[in-house]
mmCIF file of C-alpha atoms in Angstrom:
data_model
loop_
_atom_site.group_PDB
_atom_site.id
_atom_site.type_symbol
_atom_site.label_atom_id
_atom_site.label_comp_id
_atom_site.label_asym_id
_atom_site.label_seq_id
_atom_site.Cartn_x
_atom_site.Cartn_y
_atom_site.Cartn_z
ATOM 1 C CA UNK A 1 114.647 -37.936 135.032
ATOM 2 C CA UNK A 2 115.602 -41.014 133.669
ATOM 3 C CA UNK A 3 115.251 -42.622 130.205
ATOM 4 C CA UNK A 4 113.068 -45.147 131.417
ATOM 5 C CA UNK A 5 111.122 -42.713 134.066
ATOM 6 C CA UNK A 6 110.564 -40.458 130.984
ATOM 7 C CA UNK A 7 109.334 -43.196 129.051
ATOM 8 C CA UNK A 8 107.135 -44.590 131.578
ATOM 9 C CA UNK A 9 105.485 -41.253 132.010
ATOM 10 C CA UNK A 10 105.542 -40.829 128.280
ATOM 11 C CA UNK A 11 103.256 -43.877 128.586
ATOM 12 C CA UNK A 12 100.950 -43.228 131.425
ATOM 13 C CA UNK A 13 100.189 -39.857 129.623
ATOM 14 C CA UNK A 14 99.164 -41.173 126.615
ATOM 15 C CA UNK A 15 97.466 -43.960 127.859
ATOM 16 C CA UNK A 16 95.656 -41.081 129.748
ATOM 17 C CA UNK A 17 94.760 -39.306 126.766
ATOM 18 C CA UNK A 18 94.058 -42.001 124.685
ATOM 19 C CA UNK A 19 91.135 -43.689 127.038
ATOM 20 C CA UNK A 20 89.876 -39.794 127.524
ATOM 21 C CA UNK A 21 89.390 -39.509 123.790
ATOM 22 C CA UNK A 22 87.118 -43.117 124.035
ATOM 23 C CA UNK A 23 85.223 -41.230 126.233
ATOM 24 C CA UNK A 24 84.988 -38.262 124.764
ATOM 25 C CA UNK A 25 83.783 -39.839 121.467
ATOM 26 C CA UNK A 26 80.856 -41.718 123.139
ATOM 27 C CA UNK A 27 79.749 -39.244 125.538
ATOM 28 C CA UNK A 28 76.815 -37.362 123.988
ATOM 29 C CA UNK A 29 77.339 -34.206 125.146
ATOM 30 C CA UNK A 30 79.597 -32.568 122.328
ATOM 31 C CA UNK A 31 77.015 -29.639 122.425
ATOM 32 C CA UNK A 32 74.238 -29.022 124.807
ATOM 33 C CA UNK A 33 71.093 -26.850 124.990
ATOM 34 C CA UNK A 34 72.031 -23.135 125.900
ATOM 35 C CA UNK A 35 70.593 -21.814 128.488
ATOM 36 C CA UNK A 36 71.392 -17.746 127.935
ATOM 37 C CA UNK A 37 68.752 -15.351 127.705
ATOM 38 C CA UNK A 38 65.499 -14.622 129.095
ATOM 39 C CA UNK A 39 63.735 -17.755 129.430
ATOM 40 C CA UNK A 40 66.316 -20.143 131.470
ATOM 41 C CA UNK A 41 63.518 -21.991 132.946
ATOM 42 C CA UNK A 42 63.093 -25.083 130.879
ATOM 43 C CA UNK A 43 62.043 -28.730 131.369
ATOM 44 C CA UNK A 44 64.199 -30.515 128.904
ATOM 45 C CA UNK A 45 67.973 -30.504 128.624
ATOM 46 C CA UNK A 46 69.199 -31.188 124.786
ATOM 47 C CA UNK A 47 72.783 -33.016 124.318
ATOM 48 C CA UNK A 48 73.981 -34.126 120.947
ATOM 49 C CA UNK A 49 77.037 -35.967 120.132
ATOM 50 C CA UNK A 50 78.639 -37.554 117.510
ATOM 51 C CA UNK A 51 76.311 -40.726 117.787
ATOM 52 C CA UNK A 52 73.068 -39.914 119.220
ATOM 53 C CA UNK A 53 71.226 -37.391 120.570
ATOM 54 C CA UNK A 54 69.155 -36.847 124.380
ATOM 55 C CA UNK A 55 67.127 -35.213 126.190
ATOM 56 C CA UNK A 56 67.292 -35.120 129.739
ATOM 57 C CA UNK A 57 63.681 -34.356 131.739
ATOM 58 C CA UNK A 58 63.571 -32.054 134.853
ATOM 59 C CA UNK A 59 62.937 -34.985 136.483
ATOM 60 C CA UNK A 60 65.722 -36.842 136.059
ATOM 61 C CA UNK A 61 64.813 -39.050 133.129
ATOM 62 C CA UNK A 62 66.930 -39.087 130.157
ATOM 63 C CA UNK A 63 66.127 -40.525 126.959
ATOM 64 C CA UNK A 64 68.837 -40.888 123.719
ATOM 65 C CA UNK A 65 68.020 -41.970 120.053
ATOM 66 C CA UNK A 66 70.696 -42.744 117.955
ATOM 67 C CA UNK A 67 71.668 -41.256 114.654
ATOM 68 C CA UNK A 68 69.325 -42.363 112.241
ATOM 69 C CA UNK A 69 70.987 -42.489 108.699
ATOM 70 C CA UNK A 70 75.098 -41.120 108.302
ATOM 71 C CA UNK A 71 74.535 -39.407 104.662
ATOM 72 C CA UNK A 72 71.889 -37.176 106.022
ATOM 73 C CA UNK A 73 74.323 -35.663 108.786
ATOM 74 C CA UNK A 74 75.742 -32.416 108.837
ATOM 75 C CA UNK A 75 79.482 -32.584 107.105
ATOM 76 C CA UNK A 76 80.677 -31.424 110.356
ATOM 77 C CA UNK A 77 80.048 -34.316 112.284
ATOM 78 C CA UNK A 78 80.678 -36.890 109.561
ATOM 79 C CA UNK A 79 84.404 -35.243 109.557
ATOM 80 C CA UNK A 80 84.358 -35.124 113.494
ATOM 81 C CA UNK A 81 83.249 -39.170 113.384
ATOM 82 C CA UNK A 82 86.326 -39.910 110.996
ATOM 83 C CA UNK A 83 89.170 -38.043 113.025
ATOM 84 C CA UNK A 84 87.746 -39.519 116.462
ATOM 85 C CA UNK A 85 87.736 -43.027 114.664
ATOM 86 C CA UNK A 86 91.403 -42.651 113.183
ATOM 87 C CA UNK A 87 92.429 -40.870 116.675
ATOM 88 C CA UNK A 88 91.446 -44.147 118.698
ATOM 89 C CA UNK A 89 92.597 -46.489 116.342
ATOM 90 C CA UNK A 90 96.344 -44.477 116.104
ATOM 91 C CA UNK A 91 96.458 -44.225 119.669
ATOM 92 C CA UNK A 92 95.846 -48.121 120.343
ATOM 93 C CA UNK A 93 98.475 -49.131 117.948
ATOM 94 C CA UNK A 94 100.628 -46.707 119.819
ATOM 95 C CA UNK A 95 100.057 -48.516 123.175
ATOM 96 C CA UNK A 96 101.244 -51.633 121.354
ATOM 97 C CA UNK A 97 104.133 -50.030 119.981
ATOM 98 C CA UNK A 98 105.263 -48.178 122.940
ATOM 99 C CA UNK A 99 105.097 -51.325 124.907
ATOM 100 C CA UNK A 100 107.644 -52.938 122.790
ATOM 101 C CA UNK A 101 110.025 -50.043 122.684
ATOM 102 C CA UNK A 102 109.910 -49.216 126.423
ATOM 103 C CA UNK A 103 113.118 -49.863 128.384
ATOM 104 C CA UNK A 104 111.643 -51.132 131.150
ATOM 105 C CA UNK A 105 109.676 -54.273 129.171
ATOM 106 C CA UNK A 106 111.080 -57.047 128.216
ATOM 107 C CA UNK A 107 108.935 -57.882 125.106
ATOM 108 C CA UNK A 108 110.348 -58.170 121.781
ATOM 109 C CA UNK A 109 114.126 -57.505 120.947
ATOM 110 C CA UNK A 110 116.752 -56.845 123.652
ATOM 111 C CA UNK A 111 119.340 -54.569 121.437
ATOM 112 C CA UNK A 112 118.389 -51.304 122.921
ATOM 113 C CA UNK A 113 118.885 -48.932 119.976
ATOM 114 C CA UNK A 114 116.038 -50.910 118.965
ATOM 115 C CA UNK A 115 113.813 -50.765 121.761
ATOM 116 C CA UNK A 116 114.430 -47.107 121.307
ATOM 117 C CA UNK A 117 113.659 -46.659 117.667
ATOM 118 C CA UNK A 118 110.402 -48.552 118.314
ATOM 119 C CA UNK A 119 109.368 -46.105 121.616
ATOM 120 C CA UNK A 120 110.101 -43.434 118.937
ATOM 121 C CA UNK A 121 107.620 -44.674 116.932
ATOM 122 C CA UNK A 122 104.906 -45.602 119.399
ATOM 123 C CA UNK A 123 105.180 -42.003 120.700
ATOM 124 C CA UNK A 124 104.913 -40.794 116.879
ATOM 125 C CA UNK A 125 101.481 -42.647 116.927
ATOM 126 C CA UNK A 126 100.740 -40.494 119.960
ATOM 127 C CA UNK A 127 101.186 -37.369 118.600
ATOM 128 C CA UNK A 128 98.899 -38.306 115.834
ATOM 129 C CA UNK A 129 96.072 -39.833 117.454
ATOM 130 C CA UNK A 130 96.367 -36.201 119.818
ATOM 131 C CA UNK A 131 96.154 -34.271 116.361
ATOM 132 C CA UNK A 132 93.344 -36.124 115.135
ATOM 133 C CA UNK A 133 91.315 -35.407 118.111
ATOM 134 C CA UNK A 134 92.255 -31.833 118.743
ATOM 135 C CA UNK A 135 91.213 -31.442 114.786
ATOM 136 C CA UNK A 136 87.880 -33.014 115.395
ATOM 137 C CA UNK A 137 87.254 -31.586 118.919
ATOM 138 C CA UNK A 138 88.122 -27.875 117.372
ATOM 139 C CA UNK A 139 86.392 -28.468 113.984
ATOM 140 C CA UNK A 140 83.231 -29.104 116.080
ATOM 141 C CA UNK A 141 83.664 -26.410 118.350
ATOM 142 C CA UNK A 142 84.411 -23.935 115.696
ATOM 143 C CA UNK A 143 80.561 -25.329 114.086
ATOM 144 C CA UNK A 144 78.668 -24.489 117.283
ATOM 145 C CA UNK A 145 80.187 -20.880 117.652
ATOM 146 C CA UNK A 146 79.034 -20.249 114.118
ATOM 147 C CA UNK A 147 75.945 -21.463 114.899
ATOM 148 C CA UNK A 148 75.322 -19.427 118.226
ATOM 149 C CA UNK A 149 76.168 -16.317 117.136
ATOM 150 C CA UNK A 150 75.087 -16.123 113.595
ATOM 151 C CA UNK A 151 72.252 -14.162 112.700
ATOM 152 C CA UNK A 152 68.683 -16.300 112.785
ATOM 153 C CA UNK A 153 65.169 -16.309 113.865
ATOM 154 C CA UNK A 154 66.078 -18.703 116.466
ATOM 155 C CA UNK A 155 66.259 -17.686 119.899
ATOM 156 C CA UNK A 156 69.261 -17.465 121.472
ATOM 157 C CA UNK A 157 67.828 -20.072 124.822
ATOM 158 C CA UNK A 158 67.079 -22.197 122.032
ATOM 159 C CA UNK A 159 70.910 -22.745 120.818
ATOM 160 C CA UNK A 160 73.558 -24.915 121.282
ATOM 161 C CA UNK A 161 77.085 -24.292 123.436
ATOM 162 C CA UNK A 162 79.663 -26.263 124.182
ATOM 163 C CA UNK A 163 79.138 -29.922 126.039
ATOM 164 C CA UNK A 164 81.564 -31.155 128.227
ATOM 165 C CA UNK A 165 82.616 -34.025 125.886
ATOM 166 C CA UNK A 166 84.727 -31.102 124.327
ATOM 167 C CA UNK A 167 86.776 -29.799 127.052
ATOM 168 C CA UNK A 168 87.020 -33.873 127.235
ATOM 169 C CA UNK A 169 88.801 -33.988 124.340
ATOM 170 C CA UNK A 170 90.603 -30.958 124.133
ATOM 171 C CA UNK A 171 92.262 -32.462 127.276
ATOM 172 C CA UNK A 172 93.001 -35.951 125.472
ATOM 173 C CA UNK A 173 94.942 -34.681 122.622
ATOM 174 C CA UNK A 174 96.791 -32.296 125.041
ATOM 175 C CA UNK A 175 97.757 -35.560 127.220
ATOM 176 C CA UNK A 176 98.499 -37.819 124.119
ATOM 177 C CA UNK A 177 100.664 -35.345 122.840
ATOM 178 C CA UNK A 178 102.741 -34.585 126.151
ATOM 179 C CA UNK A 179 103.049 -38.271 125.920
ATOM 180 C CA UNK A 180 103.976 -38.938 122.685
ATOM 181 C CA UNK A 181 106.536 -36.313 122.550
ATOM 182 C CA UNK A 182 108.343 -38.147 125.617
ATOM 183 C CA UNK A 183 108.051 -41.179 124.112
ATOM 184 C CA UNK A 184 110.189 -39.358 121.255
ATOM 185 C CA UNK A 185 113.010 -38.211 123.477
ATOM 186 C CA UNK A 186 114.326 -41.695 123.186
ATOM 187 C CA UNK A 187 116.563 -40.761 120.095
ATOM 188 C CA UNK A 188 119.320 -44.105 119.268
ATOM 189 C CA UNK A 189 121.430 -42.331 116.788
ATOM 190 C CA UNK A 190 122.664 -40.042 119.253
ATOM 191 C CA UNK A 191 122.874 -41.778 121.975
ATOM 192 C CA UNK A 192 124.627 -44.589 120.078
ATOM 193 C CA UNK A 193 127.031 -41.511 118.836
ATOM 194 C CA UNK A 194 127.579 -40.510 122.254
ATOM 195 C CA UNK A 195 128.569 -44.322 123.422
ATOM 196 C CA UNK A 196 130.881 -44.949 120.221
ATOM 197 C CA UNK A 197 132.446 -41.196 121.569
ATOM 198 C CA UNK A 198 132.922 -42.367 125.008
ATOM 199 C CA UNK A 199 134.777 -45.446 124.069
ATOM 200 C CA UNK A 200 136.695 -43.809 121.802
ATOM 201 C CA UNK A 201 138.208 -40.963 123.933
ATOM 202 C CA UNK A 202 138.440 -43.672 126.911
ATOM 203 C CA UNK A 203 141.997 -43.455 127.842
ATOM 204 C CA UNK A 204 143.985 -46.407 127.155
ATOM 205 C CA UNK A 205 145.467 -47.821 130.657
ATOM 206 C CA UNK A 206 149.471 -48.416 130.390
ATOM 207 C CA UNK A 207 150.752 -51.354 130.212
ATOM 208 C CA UNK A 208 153.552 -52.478 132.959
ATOM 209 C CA UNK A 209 156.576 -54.405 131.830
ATOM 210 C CA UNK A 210 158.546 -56.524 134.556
#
């Protein structure tokens, strides 16, 4: 594969994982009623996410109320908020970047040690915005395990498990971070190393004297 086939799916990847982690942050369903147990039969459906909350009616009607106040929320989701936020805002500077540095875009400068040095960096961004939202998506996660299993009066139909929103953005920062870290094969200094090697050991052709 190419440099600029590598790149180019570098991109797509990340661009993947990037708009998968918007979704996964406003999706509501980070955990969801559990339905283990005796009683299964129930009439409402609870999701919560990082913004607001639902409940979804047997019959098809779902109603959502946001957060109310941010300093009453669990510390949890406050930290889960922040990494999502960073996450989205990394990875959108990283699409910026990237396009700059690509080899097959002609925006910004031409040399293309350059170009490479900046798809280094946009693929840097990447990798950061897919650690920021495995970190939240696993911090959360590890919160409603604790919370299912630990000993309480509550039954155990009357828990939370994991939403889909999860597995959402356990995917994202998998594809964000496949794509960053093609984005970061581009390295100049060696291949500038390799062309200054190649012109050096380039056989000089004789000269012919009449």
């Amino acid at each position: 594969m190419g440099g600029g086939a590598r790149e180019l799916c570098g991109y797509l990847a990340a661009l993947g994982g990037w708009v998968s982690a918007l979704a996964a942050a406003v999706l509501p369903q980070w955990r969801q009623s559990s339905y283990a147990g005796d009683a299964i039969i129930t009439a409402v459906g609870l999701h919560e996410g990082l913004w607001m909350s639902c409940a979804a009616q047997s019959t098809g009607q779902v109603q959502c109320r946001l957060h109310d106040s941010l300093l009453s929320l669990d510390v949890h989701i406050q930290t889960s908020r922040a990494l999502m936020v960073i996450s989205l805002l990394l990875g959108f500077f990283g699409i910026i970047v990237s396009v700059v540095g690509m080899k097959c875009t002609k925006v910004g400068e031409e040399d293309p040690v350059t170009k490479s040095r900046i798809a280094v960096a946009g693929g840097v961004l990447f990798i950061l915005s897919g650690l920021c939202s495995l970190a939240a998506v696993s911090l959360y996660a590890t919160q409603v395990t604790y919370e299912f299993f630990r000993e309480s009066a509550v039954p155990i139909n009357a828990r939370y498990e994991f939403g889909s929103a999860l597995f959402i953005g356990w995917g994202a920062a998998g594809l964000s971070m496949l794509g960053g870290s093609l984005l970061c094969c581009s390295c100049p200094a060696k291949e500038r190393r390799g062309q200054q090697y190649h012109r050096q050991t380039q056989p000089s052709t004789p000269r012919e004297y009449v």
